[in-house]
Structures are given as structure tokens and as C-alpha cells.
Amino acid sequence: MKIHKLRLINCKCYRDKTIGFQAGVNFISGVNGAGKTTIIEAIGFALFNYLPYSARQFVREGESSGEIQLLIEANDERLYT
């Protein structure tokens, strides 16, 4: 499976952010509080329904809901959202 794109809407520090991934290894860097862990947690939640805390805590402060969109390519080369 390959991850092509992640879109975060009202998730923690992200109001509306789309992150593209390249083939192979991708490097995520930034200062403390930039949202690096949020990216990893969002992928884990979208694929495995796992968060180390409540989903409500993942929603951006002041917002009533959030959304995670993940575009992946399966081993059969088909794209899934």
C-alpha cells in the first residue's frame, strides 16, 4: 500500500491542509508544535481506527468536527479514499 495524499480539516493545529507523499521514504520535520505527530496520528486513525486519546481531542479547538481524507494505492494499483 502507498499513501499518496492526506488532507486534514479542523484537526488539531490544521484548519485545512493537504500533504502529498512521494514514492519511497518520506521525511516529516518541523519545530515543536508544528503538527508532525498529528500527521502520523491521522494516518493511524484513518487506517486502523486508533488514537491514543479521544477523537474529540483530535478536533481543532473551537470547531465542532474534523475530517481526515486519505488517498491510498492498494497492492492491486487501485486508488481508495
Tab-separated table of N, CA and C in Angstrom:
chain	number	residue	atom	x	y	z
A	1	MET	N	0.837	-1.169	0.000
A	1	MET	CA	0.000	0.000	0.000
A	1	MET	C	0.888	1.240	0.000
A	2	LYS	N	0.455	2.255	-0.758
A	2	LYS	CA	1.164	3.532	-0.802
A	2	LYS	C	0.198	4.648	-0.416
A	3	ILE	N	0.673	5.557	0.380
A	3	ILE	CA	-0.113	6.738	0.726
A	3	ILE	C	0.270	7.833	-0.259
A	4	HIS	N	-0.724	8.371	-0.956
A	4	HIS	CA	-0.475	9.440	-1.927
A	4	HIS	C	-0.722	10.822	-1.350
A	5	LYS	N	-1.825	10.950	-0.578
A	5	LYS	CA	-2.208	12.273	-0.114
A	5	LYS	C	-3.007	12.174	1.179
A	6	LEU	N	-2.787	13.135	2.062
A	6	LEU	CA	-3.516	13.253	3.319
A	6	LEU	C	-4.075	14.666	3.401
A	7	ARG	N	-5.367	14.767	3.686
A	7	ARG	CA	-5.971	16.084	3.896
A	7	ARG	C	-6.560	16.114	5.297
A	8	LEU	N	-6.199	17.137	6.043
A	8	LEU	CA	-6.677	17.332	7.412
A	8	LEU	C	-7.527	18.599	7.459
A	9	ILE	N	-8.760	18.451	7.912
A	9	ILE	CA	-9.665	19.593	8.048
A	9	ILE	C	-10.077	19.678	9.512
A	10	ASN	N	-9.712	20.791	10.151
A	10	ASN	CA	-10.021	21.034	11.566
A	10	ASN	C	-9.501	19.922	12.471
A	11	CYS	N	-8.278	19.509	12.239
A	11	CYS	CA	-7.620	18.510	13.076
A	11	CYS	C	-6.453	19.171	13.796
A	12	LYS	N	-6.555	19.256	15.096
A	12	LYS	CA	-5.527	19.860	15.958
A	12	LYS	C	-5.063	21.195	15.384
A	13	CYS	N	-3.797	21.326	14.979
A	13	CYS	CA	-3.285	22.617	14.524
A	13	CYS	C	-3.606	22.916	13.052
A	14	TYR	N	-4.248	21.998	12.357
A	14	TYR	CA	-4.528	22.173	10.931
A	14	TYR	C	-5.975	22.591	10.680
A	15	ARG	N	-6.156	23.739	10.029
A	15	ARG	CA	-7.502	24.185	9.643
A	15	ARG	C	-7.923	23.450	8.369
A	16	ASP	N	-7.087	23.492	7.344
A	16	ASP	CA	-7.333	22.758	6.090
A	16	ASP	C	-5.982	22.619	5.393
A	17	LYS	N	-5.408	21.440	5.469
A	17	LYS	CA	-4.065	21.214	4.941
A	17	LYS	C	-4.029	19.905	4.161
A	18	THR	N	-3.469	19.958	2.952
A	18	THR	CA	-3.261	18.759	2.149
A	18	THR	C	-1.766	18.496	2.074
A	19	ILE	N	-1.389	17.260	2.365
A	19	ILE	CA	0.016	16.856	2.384
A	19	ILE	C	0.197	15.745	1.365
A	20	GLY	N	1.096	15.940	0.415
A	20	GLY	CA	1.385	14.932	-0.594
A	20	GLY	C	2.581	14.088	-0.179
A	21	PHE	N	2.563	12.830	-0.558
A	21	PHE	CA	3.653	11.915	-0.251
A	21	PHE	C	4.256	11.395	-1.546
A	22	GLN	N	5.554	11.228	-1.560
A	22	GLN	CA	6.281	10.711	-2.715
A	22	GLN	C	6.494	9.214	-2.552
A	23	ALA	N	6.823	8.547	-3.634
A	23	ALA	CA	7.165	7.119	-3.558
A	23	ALA	C	8.413	6.952	-2.702
A	24	GLY	N	8.481	5.895	-1.929
A	24	GLY	CA	9.632	5.636	-1.073
A	24	GLY	C	9.445	6.238	0.308
A	25	VAL	N	10.551	6.572	0.934
A	25	VAL	CA	10.551	7.103	2.297
A	25	VAL	C	10.287	8.607	2.260
A	26	ASN	N	9.420	9.073	3.142
A	26	ASN	CA	9.123	10.494	3.265
A	26	ASN	C	9.592	10.972	4.628
A	27	PHE	N	10.125	12.179	4.668
A	27	PHE	CA	10.684	12.766	5.880
A	27	PHE	C	9.758	13.877	6.360
A	28	ILE	N	9.316	13.797	7.605
A	28	ILE	CA	8.443	14.809	8.184
A	28	ILE	C	9.242	15.547	9.246
A	29	SER	N	9.399	16.851	9.065
A	29	SER	CA	10.171	17.627	10.034
A	29	SER	C	9.466	18.942	10.327
A	30	GLY	N	9.842	19.557	11.438
A	30	GLY	CA	9.285	20.836	11.832
A	30	GLY	C	9.603	21.116	13.279
A	31	VAL	N	9.343	22.333	13.692
A	31	VAL	CA	9.589	22.723	15.081
A	31	VAL	C	8.551	22.068	15.979
A	32	ASN	N	8.790	22.118	17.284
A	32	ASN	CA	7.825	21.582	18.244
A	32	ASN	C	6.474	22.266	18.057
A	33	GLY	N	5.420	21.460	18.049
A	33	GLY	CA	4.071	22.002	17.900
A	33	GLY	C	3.649	22.262	16.465
A	34	ALA	N	4.478	21.891	15.492
A	34	ALA	CA	4.164	22.151	14.083
A	34	ALA	C	3.118	21.199	13.522
A	35	GLY	N	2.921	20.032	14.155
A	35	GLY	CA	1.909	19.094	13.697
A	35	GLY	C	2.446	17.804	13.112
A	36	LYS	N	3.700	17.494	13.359
A	36	LYS	CA	4.300	16.246	12.833
A	36	LYS	C	3.586	15.015	13.376
A	37	THR	N	3.377	14.978	14.668
A	37	THR	CA	2.704	13.835	15.293
A	37	THR	C	1.261	13.737	14.823
A	38	THR	N	0.624	14.872	14.605
A	38	THR	CA	-0.756	14.879	14.119
A	38	THR	C	-0.872	14.156	12.782
A	39	ILE	N	0.107	14.321	11.913
A	39	ILE	CA	0.107	13.636	10.613
A	39	ILE	C	0.124	12.120	10.820
A	40	ILE	N	1.009	11.649	11.668
A	40	ILE	CA	1.122	10.212	11.933
A	40	ILE	C	-0.146	9.683	12.613
A	41	GLU	N	-0.661	10.435	13.593
A	41	GLU	CA	-1.881	10.014	14.281
A	41	GLU	C	-3.069	9.958	13.323
A	42	ALA	N	-3.166	10.913	12.413
A	42	ALA	CA	-4.272	10.940	11.451
A	42	ALA	C	-4.233	9.723	10.535
A	43	ILE	N	-3.056	9.353	10.079
A	43	ILE	CA	-2.920	8.165	9.237
A	43	ILE	C	-3.321	6.923	10.025
A	44	GLY	N	-2.858	6.809	11.261
A	44	GLY	CA	-3.216	5.673	12.106
A	44	GLY	C	-4.705	5.593	12.372
A	45	PHE	N	-5.335	6.750	12.578
A	45	PHE	CA	-6.769	6.782	12.840
A	45	PHE	C	-7.558	6.397	11.589
A	46	ALA	N	-7.145	6.928	10.434
A	46	ALA	CA	-7.850	6.633	9.178
A	46	ALA	C	-7.723	5.162	8.792
A	47	LEU	N	-6.551	4.584	8.975
A	47	LEU	CA	-6.323	3.199	8.539
A	47	LEU	C	-6.711	2.152	9.578
A	48	PHE	N	-6.501	2.468	10.855
A	48	PHE	CA	-6.655	1.448	11.901
A	48	PHE	C	-7.647	1.824	12.993
A	49	ASN	N	-8.312	2.989	12.844
A	49	ASN	CA	-9.274	3.464	13.833
A	49	ASN	C	-8.653	3.541	15.232
A	50	TYR	N	-7.406	4.003	15.289
A	50	TYR	CA	-6.699	4.084	16.567
A	50	TYR	C	-6.220	5.513	16.828
A	51	LEU	N	-6.551	6.021	17.992
A	51	LEU	CA	-5.991	7.263	18.529
A	51	LEU	C	-5.621	7.003	19.977
A	52	PRO	N	-4.513	7.562	20.457
A	52	PRO	CA	-4.120	7.331	21.853
A	52	PRO	C	-4.949	8.152	22.841
A	53	TYR	N	-5.965	8.857	22.346
A	53	TYR	CA	-6.863	9.666	23.180
A	53	TYR	C	-8.199	9.749	22.455
A	54	SER	N	-9.154	10.522	22.969
A	54	SER	CA	-10.484	10.575	22.358
A	54	SER	C	-10.456	11.338	21.029
A	55	ALA	N	-11.352	10.958	20.140
A	55	ALA	CA	-11.458	11.633	18.838
A	55	ALA	C	-11.803	13.106	19.028
A	56	ARG	N	-12.550	13.431	20.057
A	56	ARG	CA	-12.915	14.824	20.333
A	56	ARG	C	-11.668	15.679	20.573
A	57	GLN	N	-10.655	15.101	21.200
A	57	GLN	CA	-9.414	15.839	21.455
A	57	GLN	C	-8.606	16.064	20.174
A	58	PHE	N	-8.932	15.333	19.113
A	58	PHE	CA	-8.226	15.468	17.838
A	58	PHE	C	-8.785	16.622	17.000
A	59	VAL	N	-10.017	17.057	17.344
A	59	VAL	CA	-10.663	18.143	16.615
A	59	VAL	C	-10.045	19.471	17.040
A	60	ARG	N	-9.830	20.341	16.067
A	60	ARG	CA	-9.235	21.659	16.309
A	60	ARG	C	-10.056	22.421	17.352
A	61	GLU	N	-9.371	23.079	18.251
A	61	GLU	CA	-10.040	23.830	19.317
A	61	GLU	C	-10.965	24.885	18.721
A	62	GLY	N	-12.204	24.920	19.217
A	62	GLY	CA	-13.188	25.877	18.735
A	62	GLY	C	-14.056	25.356	17.598
A	63	GLU	N	-13.740	24.188	17.066
A	63	GLU	CA	-14.513	23.592	15.972
A	63	GLU	C	-15.363	22.443	16.502
A	64	SER	N	-16.464	22.165	15.823
A	64	SER	CA	-17.364	21.103	16.277
A	64	SER	C	-17.048	19.750	15.646
A	65	SER	N	-16.299	19.742	14.541
A	65	SER	CA	-15.958	18.476	13.888
A	65	SER	C	-14.679	18.634	13.080
A	66	GLY	N	-14.089	17.501	12.755
A	66	GLY	CA	-12.893	17.473	11.927
A	66	GLY	C	-13.013	16.362	10.901
A	67	GLU	N	-12.108	16.367	9.938
A	67	GLU	CA	-12.170	15.364	8.874
A	67	GLU	C	-10.765	14.968	8.449
A	68	ILE	N	-10.601	13.680	8.205
A	68	ILE	CA	-9.347	13.140	7.677
A	68	ILE	C	-9.668	12.469	6.351
A	69	GLN	N	-8.995	12.878	5.293
A	69	GLN	CA	-9.140	12.242	3.988
A	69	GLN	C	-7.780	11.661	3.619
A	70	LEU	N	-7.772	10.400	3.255
A	70	LEU	CA	-6.531	9.713	2.929
A	70	LEU	C	-6.682	9.059	1.560
A	71	LEU	N	-5.792	9.369	0.645
A	71	LEU	CA	-5.785	8.734	-0.675
A	71	LEU	C	-4.660	7.711	-0.685
A	72	ILE	N	-5.031	6.443	-0.842
A	72	ILE	CA	-4.037	5.368	-0.833
A	72	ILE	C	-4.140	4.542	-2.112
A	73	GLU	N	-3.031	3.926	-2.466
A	73	GLU	CA	-2.984	2.986	-3.585
A	73	GLU	C	-2.752	1.597	-3.012
A	74	ALA	N	-3.686	0.693	-3.284
A	74	ALA	CA	-3.578	-0.672	-2.773
A	74	ALA	C	-2.637	-1.488	-3.647
A	75	ASN	N	-2.348	-2.695	-3.215
A	75	ASN	CA	-1.461	-3.575	-3.974
A	75	ASN	C	-1.997	-3.895	-5.362
A	76	ASP	N	-3.313	-3.771	-5.554
A	76	ASP	CA	-3.912	-4.016	-6.883
A	76	ASP	C	-3.830	-2.775	-7.770
A	77	GLU	N	-3.107	-1.720	-7.331
A	77	GLU	CA	-2.861	-0.472	-8.036
A	77	GLU	C	-4.114	0.399	-8.182
A	78	ARG	N	-5.168	0.075	-7.444
A	78	ARG	CA	-6.372	0.898	-7.443
A	78	ARG	C	-6.265	1.939	-6.324
A	79	LEU	N	-6.854	3.122	-6.570
A	79	LEU	CA	-6.829	4.199	-5.588
A	79	LEU	C	-8.091	4.164	-4.737
A	80	TYR	N	-7.917	4.408	-3.442
A	80	TYR	CA	-9.029	4.424	-2.498
A	80	TYR	C	-8.929	5.681	-1.637
A	81	THR	N	-10.083	6.263	-1.331
A	81	THR	CA	-10.147	7.437	-0.441
A	81	THR	C	-10.839	7.024	0.837
